[in-house]
Amino acid sequence: MSELKLMKGNEALAEAAIRAGVDAYFGYPITPQSEVIEYLMTERPEERTGMVVLQAESEIAAINMVYGAASTGKMVMTSSSSPGISLKLEGISYLAGAELPAVIVNVVRGGPGLGTIQPSQADYFQSVKGGGHGDYKLYVLAPASVQEMADFIEDAFDIAFKYRAPVLILSDGLIGQMMEKVVLKDQKERMTDEELIEKYDSWAATGKTNRKRNIITSLDLESEKMEKRVHRLMAKYERMEKEDMRYEKIACDDAEYLIVAYGSSARISQKAIELARAKGIKVGLLRPITLFPYPKQPLFELADQVKGILSVELNAGQMVEDVKLAVEHKVPVEHFGRTGGIIHTPEEVLEALEQKIINNERIGHYKTRESSIL
Amino acid sequence: MNVLDIIKPENQVFCKTKLMTDTTLSYCPGCGHGTAHNLTMEVIDEMGIVADTIGVAPVGCSVLAYDFMNIDITQAAHGRAPAVATAIARCWPDKYVFTYQGDGDLAAIGTAETIHTCNRGENIVIIFVNNGIYGMTGGQMAPTTLEGMQSSTSPYGRDSKTMGMPIKMTELVANLPGVYYATRQSVHTHKHARKAKKAIRKAFENTRLKQGVSFIEIVSNCNSGWKMTPLEANEWMEEHMFAYFPLGDIKVNGKLK
Ligand SMILES: Cc1ncc(C[n+]2csc(CCOP(=O)(O)OP(=O)(O)O)c2C)c(N)n1
Ligand code: SF4
Ligand SMILES: [Mg+2]
């Protein structure tokens, strides 16, 4: 039976992982996501479902444990926060190269360096522009509520196994730490070893039976073969763009201005558009749910309708570049964001919208240019 | 007696290791890696455990172990094989999981993973090929490079004042309770190879009995990196490597020798 609970985002994610039938979790403590491993350790998942939970000696060890379990077809995940994710990047690149399914959770804090333990969205570039070395991408899900922290676990594993690729859940300290009500799904049975071997016998390294040996590697010393591997990865990412891009439009039908925001910034911006509408300013919100694949087409289309776009992020200006790429200079695009762990208020967002977009004289310029083209 | 009589199975005294593929080894002539591969595969074959064995290859000359070992195998990032093996052993407690690692892999970049995997007493076999150098990348200094020994990054010889003394990993990990068996072997003569094989067999038997880590160091050569002929390398190894890294058991059945 599904269950309604009041939970922290990090705890909801951990509980959802147990209920989704995840086989293993490997992690290393770091604020603001230590509740994930603390919750798992307290819940004794090895007794509840047989799930393996291990505190590794470092994030590097943890991600390589993920690589090991994923090599054998297990549903495996790890979680960390920004500095820890930086350490995991070599392993994440290996997961992508070796085409292994796995889920990584980043409950982002401010940086660079040790930065701050307060919430941030400053790992956007790291998450969607590679991060680790080589030609690869991560499928990136951005939860904006405690409910989505729970729901995205299963969604992430579905994608990870559909494409045999690592998936990132990009959360932040606000979503991870805040408490909200959450509906938890029923307990799913973990796959038995026999079922797993039958299902993934074509690739998983579970012991060589009467078949060809299964090799997990990201290495191809022959350039032609390596290029083929890269092309195979690129084909996956193209398919993700076609089949699995996700976004949400809020109050966009009559919008004259648009805010683009994900995760906690989307929550705050939702309030900001209410404030704006109370003042008679028609603002809509486009919330990318997947940061890769990015909702380029919906943005491109909305750019024909609105006069200007504000990208609201808890960073110094990262996603704004993708918004600009998507709208192809049809309308002015500006960024607003606080850093250092400061969370912008809805009032600040509205003020930024008014200053940077509504009163932006370039808006007139763009419109004239458009009419001169017509 | 004709040829066909001679090659009858009952007359056979030697054959290619069954679990080795037909792929030509990429190792330099005289290199110990090939023999260490053979012995490991022979043990797995003789124990009849191939369907339950998962190998973990390192980054180093033996990165291509998966081309030669006809088993299921996963290739880990440089130094991280023990972490990879940890997860496999935890998720598949009845499988035989082993890592095969060089000295740069195990004793430099992967030191933390080595120590903590040993400390947790993961039920795995670690085969550690110590050739005192980074073979794969062209002969740079390893943590195991002997004092005074030249390498491309210690061209005037390893100076212990600035570069430290070579690290004795097997002695180090033997002191951890999670390690059940720690031994140092070599594979450069038939006699030594036979002993090493016995040690590898013992290690996999320990896995069967879920005894924790079995750690097998194989002191080996790298004639290319050492800039010697294979014969010179073996002589040099006997004289210098064995003096600093003495062969023999260090811990057996959980007890230090
Ligand atoms: C993160 C990372 N750093 C460095 C390297 C380059 N590298 C590849 S193999 C190697 C040393 C291997 O030496 P060893 O483990 O002793 O193996 P051998 O080749 O001697 O058998 C190095 C430094 C790498 N592949 N990855
Ligand atoms: S470089 Fe050294 S370790 Fe590598 S194959 Fe040649 S002899 Fe063996
Ligand atoms: Mg070496």
PDB file of N, CA and C in Angstrom, chain B residues 9-86:
ATOM      1  N   PRO B   9      45.418 -38.023 -25.288  1.00  0.00           N
ATOM      2  CA  PRO B   9      45.277 -37.269 -24.033  1.00  0.00           C
ATOM      3  C   PRO B   9      46.045 -37.906 -22.872  1.00  0.00           C
ATOM      4  N   GLU B  10      46.070 -39.252 -22.804  1.00  0.00           N
ATOM      5  CA  GLU B  10      46.723 -39.869 -21.634  1.00  0.00           C
ATOM      6  C   GLU B  10      48.243 -39.696 -21.659  1.00  0.00           C
ATOM      7  N   ASN B  11      48.773 -39.368 -22.828  1.00  0.00           N
ATOM      8  CA  ASN B  11      50.225 -39.140 -22.900  1.00  0.00           C
ATOM      9  C   ASN B  11      50.603 -37.676 -22.705  1.00  0.00           C
ATOM     10  N   GLN B  12      49.582 -36.874 -22.596  1.00  0.00           N
ATOM     11  CA  GLN B  12      49.841 -35.433 -22.546  1.00  0.00           C
ATOM     12  C   GLN B  12      50.437 -35.028 -21.199  1.00  0.00           C
ATOM     13  N   VAL B  13      51.543 -34.306 -21.241  1.00  0.00           N
ATOM     14  CA  VAL B  13      52.143 -33.826 -19.993  1.00  0.00           C
ATOM     15  C   VAL B  13      51.991 -32.309 -19.847  1.00  0.00           C
ATOM     16  N   PHE B  14      51.675 -31.643 -20.941  1.00  0.00           N
ATOM     17  CA  PHE B  14      51.592 -30.184 -20.883  1.00  0.00           C
ATOM     18  C   PHE B  14      50.632 -29.700 -21.955  1.00  0.00           C
ATOM     19  N   CYS B  15      49.799 -28.743 -21.638  1.00  0.00           N
ATOM     20  CA  CYS B  15      48.940 -28.172 -22.672  1.00  0.00           C
ATOM     21  C   CYS B  15      48.662 -26.719 -22.344  1.00  0.00           C
ATOM     22  N   LYS B  16      48.110 -26.055 -23.318  1.00  0.00           N
ATOM     23  CA  LYS B  16      47.761 -24.646 -23.112  1.00  0.00           C
ATOM     24  C   LYS B  16      46.679 -24.560 -22.028  1.00  0.00           C
ATOM     25  N   THR B  17      46.818 -23.566 -21.184  1.00  0.00           N
ATOM     26  CA  THR B  17      45.820 -23.372 -20.128  1.00  0.00           C
ATOM     27  C   THR B  17      44.456 -23.180 -20.759  1.00  0.00           C
ATOM     28  N   LYS B  18      43.495 -23.986 -20.309  1.00  0.00           N
ATOM     29  CA  LYS B  18      42.186 -23.985 -20.966  1.00  0.00           C
ATOM     30  C   LYS B  18      41.489 -22.633 -20.891  1.00  0.00           C
ATOM     31  N   LEU B  19      41.627 -21.963 -19.759  1.00  0.00           N
ATOM     32  CA  LEU B  19      40.886 -20.705 -19.608  1.00  0.00           C
ATOM     33  C   LEU B  19      41.623 -19.493 -20.175  1.00  0.00           C
ATOM     34  N   MET B  20      42.711 -19.760 -20.906  1.00  0.00           N
ATOM     35  CA  MET B  20      43.346 -18.646 -21.613  1.00  0.00           C
ATOM     36  C   MET B  20      42.812 -18.651 -23.046  1.00  0.00           C
ATOM     37  N   THR B  21      42.559 -17.449 -23.594  1.00  0.00           N
ATOM     38  CA  THR B  21      42.059 -17.362 -24.967  1.00  0.00           C
ATOM     39  C   THR B  21      43.227 -17.596 -25.936  1.00  0.00           C
ATOM     40  N   ASP B  22      42.917 -17.605 -27.227  1.00  0.00           N
ATOM     41  CA  ASP B  22      43.979 -17.787 -28.225  1.00  0.00           C
ATOM     42  C   ASP B  22      44.615 -16.458 -28.634  1.00  0.00           C
ATOM     43  N   THR B  23      44.172 -15.372 -28.023  1.00  0.00           N
ATOM     44  CA  THR B  23      44.740 -14.067 -28.358  1.00  0.00           C
ATOM     45  C   THR B  23      46.220 -14.009 -27.966  1.00  0.00           C
ATOM     46  N   THR B  24      47.047 -13.497 -28.868  1.00  0.00           N
ATOM     47  CA  THR B  24      48.477 -13.381 -28.570  1.00  0.00           C
ATOM     48  C   THR B  24      48.683 -12.390 -27.422  1.00  0.00           C
ATOM     49  N   LEU B  25      49.476 -12.804 -26.443  1.00  0.00           N
ATOM     50  CA  LEU B  25      49.713 -11.924 -25.298  1.00  0.00           C
ATOM     51  C   LEU B  25      50.385 -10.639 -25.759  1.00  0.00           C
ATOM     52  N   SER B  26      49.987  -9.528 -25.137  1.00  0.00           N
ATOM     53  CA  SER B  26      50.587  -8.252 -25.511  1.00  0.00           C
ATOM     54  C   SER B  26      51.839  -7.974 -24.678  1.00  0.00           C
ATOM     55  N   TYR B  27      52.195  -8.892 -23.802  1.00  0.00           N
ATOM     56  CA  TYR B  27      53.319  -8.640 -22.899  1.00  0.00           C
ATOM     57  C   TYR B  27      54.666  -8.839 -23.594  1.00  0.00           C
ATOM     58  N   CYS B  28      55.673  -8.123 -23.086  1.00  0.00           N
ATOM     59  CA  CYS B  28      57.013  -8.277 -23.637  1.00  0.00           C
ATOM     60  C   CYS B  28      57.495  -9.705 -23.386  1.00  0.00           C
ATOM     61  N   PRO B  29      58.320 -10.247 -24.273  1.00  0.00           N
ATOM     62  CA  PRO B  29      58.868 -11.579 -24.032  1.00  0.00           C
ATOM     63  C   PRO B  29      59.591 -11.594 -22.688  1.00  0.00           C
ATOM     64  N   GLY B  30      59.342 -12.622 -21.903  1.00  0.00           N
ATOM     65  CA  GLY B  30      60.013 -12.743 -20.610  1.00  0.00           C
ATOM     66  C   GLY B  30      59.269 -12.101 -19.468  1.00  0.00           C
ATOM     67  N   CYS B  31      58.213 -11.358 -19.767  1.00  0.00           N
ATOM     68  CA  CYS B  31      57.448 -10.679 -18.709  1.00  0.00           C
ATOM     69  C   CYS B  31      56.680 -11.693 -17.863  1.00  0.00           C
ATOM     70  N   GLY B  32      56.600 -11.443 -16.566  1.00  0.00           N
ATOM     71  CA  GLY B  32      55.932 -12.366 -15.655  1.00  0.00           C
ATOM     72  C   GLY B  32      54.409 -12.330 -15.715  1.00  0.00           C
ATOM     73  N   HIS B  33      53.826 -11.270 -16.289  1.00  0.00           N
ATOM     74  CA  HIS B  33      52.359 -11.154 -16.294  1.00  0.00           C
ATOM     75  C   HIS B  33      51.691 -12.383 -16.906  1.00  0.00           C
ATOM     76  N   GLY B  34      52.247 -12.862 -18.053  1.00  0.00           N
ATOM     77  CA  GLY B  34      51.620 -13.986 -18.751  1.00  0.00           C
ATOM     78  C   GLY B  34      51.544 -15.215 -17.862  1.00  0.00           C
ATOM     79  N   THR B  35      52.651 -15.510 -17.159  1.00  0.00           N
ATOM     80  CA  THR B  35      52.675 -16.683 -16.282  1.00  0.00           C
ATOM     81  C   THR B  35      51.681 -16.502 -15.137  1.00  0.00           C
ATOM     82  N   ALA B  36      51.643 -15.314 -14.576  1.00  0.00           N
ATOM     83  CA  ALA B  36      50.705 -15.060 -13.475  1.00  0.00           C
ATOM     84  C   ALA B  36      49.257 -15.241 -13.948  1.00  0.00           C
ATOM     85  N   HIS B  37      48.974 -14.815 -15.190  1.00  0.00           N
ATOM     86  CA  HIS B  37      47.630 -15.038 -15.762  1.00  0.00           C
ATOM     87  C   HIS B  37      47.351 -16.540 -15.852  1.00  0.00           C
ATOM     88  N   ASN B  38      48.319 -17.260 -16.456  1.00  0.00           N
ATOM     89  CA  ASN B  38      48.155 -18.708 -16.647  1.00  0.00           C
ATOM     90  C   ASN B  38      47.812 -19.407 -15.351  1.00  0.00           C
ATOM     91  N   LEU B  39      48.603 -19.105 -14.322  1.00  0.00           N
ATOM     92  CA  LEU B  39      48.438 -19.815 -13.050  1.00  0.00           C
ATOM     93  C   LEU B  39      47.050 -19.534 -12.470  1.00  0.00           C
ATOM     94  N   THR B  40      46.634 -18.297 -12.551  1.00  0.00           N
ATOM     95  CA  THR B  40      45.319 -17.932 -12.004  1.00  0.00           C
ATOM     96  C   THR B  40      44.221 -18.680 -12.757  1.00  0.00           C
ATOM     97  N   MET B  41      44.338 -18.714 -14.077  1.00  0.00           N
ATOM     98  CA  MET B  41      43.318 -19.388 -14.889  1.00  0.00           C
ATOM     99  C   MET B  41      43.332 -20.899 -14.643  1.00  0.00           C
ATOM    100  N   GLU B  42      44.537 -21.461 -14.451  1.00  0.00           N
ATOM    101  CA  GLU B  42      44.608 -22.906 -14.168  1.00  0.00           C
ATOM    102  C   GLU B  42      43.868 -23.228 -12.881  1.00  0.00           C
ATOM    103  N   VAL B  43      44.080 -22.411 -11.864  1.00  0.00           N
ATOM    104  CA  VAL B  43      43.429 -22.668 -10.576  1.00  0.00           C
ATOM    105  C   VAL B  43      41.910 -22.603 -10.732  1.00  0.00           C
ATOM    106  N   ILE B  44      41.425 -21.588 -11.426  1.00  0.00           N
ATOM    107  CA  ILE B  44      39.968 -21.436 -11.595  1.00  0.00           C
ATOM    108  C   ILE B  44      39.409 -22.620 -12.375  1.00  0.00           C
ATOM    109  N   ASP B  45      40.156 -23.047 -13.386  1.00  0.00           N
ATOM    110  CA  ASP B  45      39.723 -24.197 -14.179  1.00  0.00           C
ATOM    111  C   ASP B  45      39.712 -25.466 -13.322  1.00  0.00           C
ATOM    112  N   GLU B  46      40.798 -25.685 -12.608  1.00  0.00           N
ATOM    113  CA  GLU B  46      40.896 -26.920 -11.815  1.00  0.00           C
ATOM    114  C   GLU B  46      39.858 -26.966 -10.699  1.00  0.00           C
ATOM    115  N   MET B  47      39.504 -25.817 -10.168  1.00  0.00           N
ATOM    116  CA  MET B  47      38.485 -25.804  -9.112  1.00  0.00           C
ATOM    117  C   MET B  47      37.073 -25.882  -9.693  1.00  0.00           C
ATOM    118  N   GLY B  48      36.972 -25.748 -11.013  1.00  0.00           N
ATOM    119  CA  GLY B  48      35.655 -25.830 -11.669  1.00  0.00           C
ATOM    120  C   GLY B  48      34.728 -24.695 -11.282  1.00  0.00           C
ATOM    121  N   ILE B  49      35.283 -23.494 -11.126  1.00  0.00           N
ATOM    122  CA  ILE B  49      34.474 -22.386 -10.613  1.00  0.00           C
ATOM    123  C   ILE B  49      34.284 -21.251 -11.621  1.00  0.00           C
ATOM    124  N   VAL B  50      34.589 -21.519 -12.889  1.00  0.00           N
ATOM    125  CA  VAL B  50      34.566 -20.405 -13.846  1.00  0.00           C
ATOM    126  C   VAL B  50      33.198 -19.725 -13.920  1.00  0.00           C
ATOM    127  N   ALA B  51      32.131 -20.511 -13.808  1.00  0.00           N
ATOM    128  CA  ALA B  51      30.787 -19.918 -13.910  1.00  0.00           C
ATOM    129  C   ALA B  51      30.479 -19.018 -12.719  1.00  0.00           C
ATOM    130  N   ASP B  52      31.281 -19.141 -11.679  1.00  0.00           N
ATOM    131  CA  ASP B  52      31.054 -18.328 -10.483  1.00  0.00           C
ATOM    132  C   ASP B  52      32.200 -17.366 -10.209  1.00  0.00           C
ATOM    133  N   THR B  53      33.034 -17.138 -11.219  1.00  0.00           N
ATOM    134  CA  THR B  53      34.188 -16.266 -11.003  1.00  0.00           C
ATOM    135  C   THR B  53      34.024 -14.962 -11.768  1.00  0.00           C
ATOM    136  N   ILE B  54      34.315 -13.867 -11.089  1.00  0.00           N
ATOM    137  CA  ILE B  54      34.317 -12.559 -11.745  1.00  0.00           C
ATOM    138  C   ILE B  54      35.664 -11.906 -11.454  1.00  0.00           C
ATOM    139  N   GLY B  55      36.386 -11.583 -12.512  1.00  0.00           N
ATOM    140  CA  GLY B  55      37.697 -10.960 -12.359  1.00  0.00           C
ATOM    141  C   GLY B  55      37.597  -9.447 -12.461  1.00  0.00           C
ATOM    142  N   VAL B  56      38.557  -8.767 -11.852  1.00  0.00           N
ATOM    143  CA  VAL B  56      38.628  -7.313 -11.989  1.00  0.00           C
ATOM    144  C   VAL B  56      40.031  -6.958 -12.477  1.00  0.00           C
ATOM    145  N   ALA B  57      40.106  -6.393 -13.682  1.00  0.00           N
ATOM    146  CA  ALA B  57      41.393  -6.030 -14.281  1.00  0.00           C
ATOM    147  C   ALA B  57      41.740  -4.595 -13.895  1.00  0.00           C
ATOM    148  N   PRO B  58      43.027  -4.267 -13.855  1.00  0.00           N
ATOM    149  CA  PRO B  58      43.457  -2.948 -13.400  1.00  0.00           C
ATOM    150  C   PRO B  58      43.718  -2.025 -14.586  1.00  0.00           C
ATOM    151  N   VAL B  59      44.344  -0.882 -14.294  1.00  0.00           N
ATOM    152  CA  VAL B  59      45.005  -0.113 -15.344  1.00  0.00           C
ATOM    153  C   VAL B  59      46.496  -0.301 -15.120  1.00  0.00           C
ATOM    154  N   GLY B  60      47.184  -0.712 -16.145  1.00  0.00           N
ATOM    155  CA  GLY B  60      48.585  -1.096 -16.092  1.00  0.00           C
ATOM    156  C   GLY B  60      48.791  -2.004 -17.275  1.00  0.00           C
ATOM    157  N   CYS B  61      49.959  -2.639 -17.384  1.00  0.00           N
ATOM    158  CA  CYS B  61      50.159  -3.523 -18.535  1.00  0.00           C
ATOM    159  C   CYS B  61      49.085  -4.585 -18.620  1.00  0.00           C
ATOM    160  N   SER B  62      48.567  -5.024 -17.477  1.00  0.00           N
ATOM    161  CA  SER B  62      47.566  -6.094 -17.491  1.00  0.00           C
ATOM    162  C   SER B  62      46.148  -5.559 -17.667  1.00  0.00           C
ATOM    163  N   VAL B  63      46.015  -4.330 -18.130  1.00  0.00           N
ATOM    164  CA  VAL B  63      44.683  -3.783 -18.399  1.00  0.00           C
ATOM    165  C   VAL B  63      43.946  -4.667 -19.400  1.00  0.00           C
ATOM    166  N   LEU B  64      44.708  -5.310 -20.281  1.00  0.00           N
ATOM    167  CA  LEU B  64      44.092  -6.155 -21.306  1.00  0.00           C
ATOM    168  C   LEU B  64      43.907  -7.594 -20.853  1.00  0.00           C
ATOM    169  N   ALA B  65      44.036  -7.846 -19.550  1.00  0.00           N
ATOM    170  CA  ALA B  65      43.843  -9.202 -19.028  1.00  0.00           C
ATOM    171  C   ALA B  65      42.569  -9.826 -19.605  1.00  0.00           C
ATOM    172  N   TYR B  66      41.560  -8.994 -19.840  1.00  0.00           N
ATOM    173  CA  TYR B  66      40.292  -9.547 -20.349  1.00  0.00           C
ATOM    174  C   TYR B  66      40.400 -10.075 -21.762  1.00  0.00           C
ATOM    175  N   ASP B  67      41.449  -9.682 -22.478  1.00  0.00           N
ATOM    176  CA  ASP B  67      41.645 -10.267 -23.803  1.00  0.00           C
ATOM    177  C   ASP B  67      42.189 -11.695 -23.699  1.00  0.00           C
ATOM    178  N   PHE B  68      42.843 -11.983 -22.585  1.00  0.00           N
ATOM    179  CA  PHE B  68      43.553 -13.261 -22.459  1.00  0.00           C
ATOM    180  C   PHE B  68      42.859 -14.258 -21.542  1.00  0.00           C
ATOM    181  N   MET B  69      42.152 -13.754 -20.549  1.00  0.00           N
ATOM    182  CA  MET B  69      41.474 -14.633 -19.596  1.00  0.00           C
ATOM    183  C   MET B  69      40.066 -14.890 -20.109  1.00  0.00           C
ATOM    184  N   ASN B  70      39.734 -16.141 -20.287  1.00  0.00           N
ATOM    185  CA  ASN B  70      38.422 -16.464 -20.850  1.00  0.00           C
ATOM    186  C   ASN B  70      37.383 -16.594 -19.729  1.00  0.00           C
ATOM    187  N   ILE B  71      37.176 -15.495 -19.043  1.00  0.00           N
ATOM    188  CA  ILE B  71      36.234 -15.459 -17.928  1.00  0.00           C
ATOM    189  C   ILE B  71      35.460 -14.138 -18.005  1.00  0.00           C
ATOM    190  N   ASP B  72      34.426 -14.007 -17.192  1.00  0.00           N
ATOM    191  CA  ASP B  72      33.742 -12.705 -17.086  1.00  0.00           C
ATOM    192  C   ASP B  72      34.642 -11.770 -16.293  1.00  0.00           C
ATOM    193  N   ILE B  73      34.795 -10.572 -16.795  1.00  0.00           N
ATOM    194  CA  ILE B  73      35.790  -9.695 -16.186  1.00  0.00           C
ATOM    195  C   ILE B  73      35.377  -8.239 -16.396  1.00  0.00           C
ATOM    196  N   THR B  74      35.662  -7.429 -15.407  1.00  0.00           N
ATOM    197  CA  THR B  74      35.368  -6.006 -15.525  1.00  0.00           C
ATOM    198  C   THR B  74      36.656  -5.229 -15.298  1.00  0.00           C
ATOM    199  N   GLN B  75      36.837  -4.175 -16.070  1.00  0.00           N
ATOM    200  CA  GLN B  75      38.100  -3.456 -16.040  1.00  0.00           C
ATOM    201  C   GLN B  75      37.897  -2.166 -15.254  1.00  0.00           C
ATOM    202  N   ALA B  76      38.643  -2.046 -14.160  1.00  0.00           N
ATOM    203  CA  ALA B  76      38.429  -0.945 -13.217  1.00  0.00           C
ATOM    204  C   ALA B  76      39.275   0.273 -13.572  1.00  0.00           C
ATOM    205  N   ALA B  77      38.914   1.405 -12.996  1.00  0.00           N
ATOM    206  CA  ALA B  77      39.748   2.609 -13.119  1.00  0.00           C
ATOM    207  C   ALA B  77      41.056   2.370 -12.356  1.00  0.00           C
ATOM    208  N   HIS B  78      42.075   3.155 -12.682  1.00  0.00           N
ATOM    209  CA  HIS B  78      43.423   2.970 -12.121  1.00  0.00           C
ATOM    210  C   HIS B  78      43.379   2.983 -10.581  1.00  0.00           C
ATOM    211  N   GLY B  79      43.710   1.876  -9.985  1.00  0.00           N
ATOM    212  CA  GLY B  79      43.794   1.781  -8.524  1.00  0.00           C
ATOM    213  C   GLY B  79      42.519   1.368  -7.817  1.00  0.00           C
ATOM    214  N   ARG B  80      41.402   1.319  -8.560  1.00  0.00           N
ATOM    215  CA  ARG B  80      40.120   1.145  -7.862  1.00  0.00           C
ATOM    216  C   ARG B  80      39.593  -0.278  -7.887  1.00  0.00           C
ATOM    217  N   ALA B  81      40.394  -1.223  -8.386  1.00  0.00           N
ATOM    218  CA  ALA B  81      39.918  -2.603  -8.491  1.00  0.00           C
ATOM    219  C   ALA B  81      39.391  -3.147  -7.161  1.00  0.00           C
ATOM    220  N   PRO B  82      40.046  -2.853  -6.020  1.00  0.00           N
ATOM    221  CA  PRO B  82      39.504  -3.414  -4.771  1.00  0.00           C
ATOM    222  C   PRO B  82      38.105  -2.879  -4.443  1.00  0.00           C
ATOM    223  N   ALA B  83      37.821  -1.633  -4.791  1.00  0.00           N
ATOM    224  CA  ALA B  83      36.479  -1.083  -4.542  1.00  0.00           C
ATOM    225  C   ALA B  83      35.475  -1.770  -5.464  1.00  0.00           C
ATOM    226  N   VAL B  84      35.871  -1.942  -6.728  1.00  0.00           N
ATOM    227  CA  VAL B  84      35.006  -2.624  -7.699  1.00  0.00           C
ATOM    228  C   VAL B  84      34.718  -4.049  -7.213  1.00  0.00           C
ATOM    229  N   ALA B  85      35.768  -4.732  -6.747  1.00  0.00           N
ATOM    230  CA  ALA B  85      35.622  -6.111  -6.271  1.00  0.00           C
ATOM    231  C   ALA B  85      34.778  -6.166  -4.995  1.00  0.00           C
ATOM    232  N   THR B  86      34.940  -5.170  -4.139  1.00  0.00           N
ATOM    233  CA  THR B  86      34.146  -5.110  -2.902  1.00  0.00           C
ATOM    234  C   THR B  86      32.662  -5.200  -3.220  1.00  0.00           C
TER     235      THR B  86
END
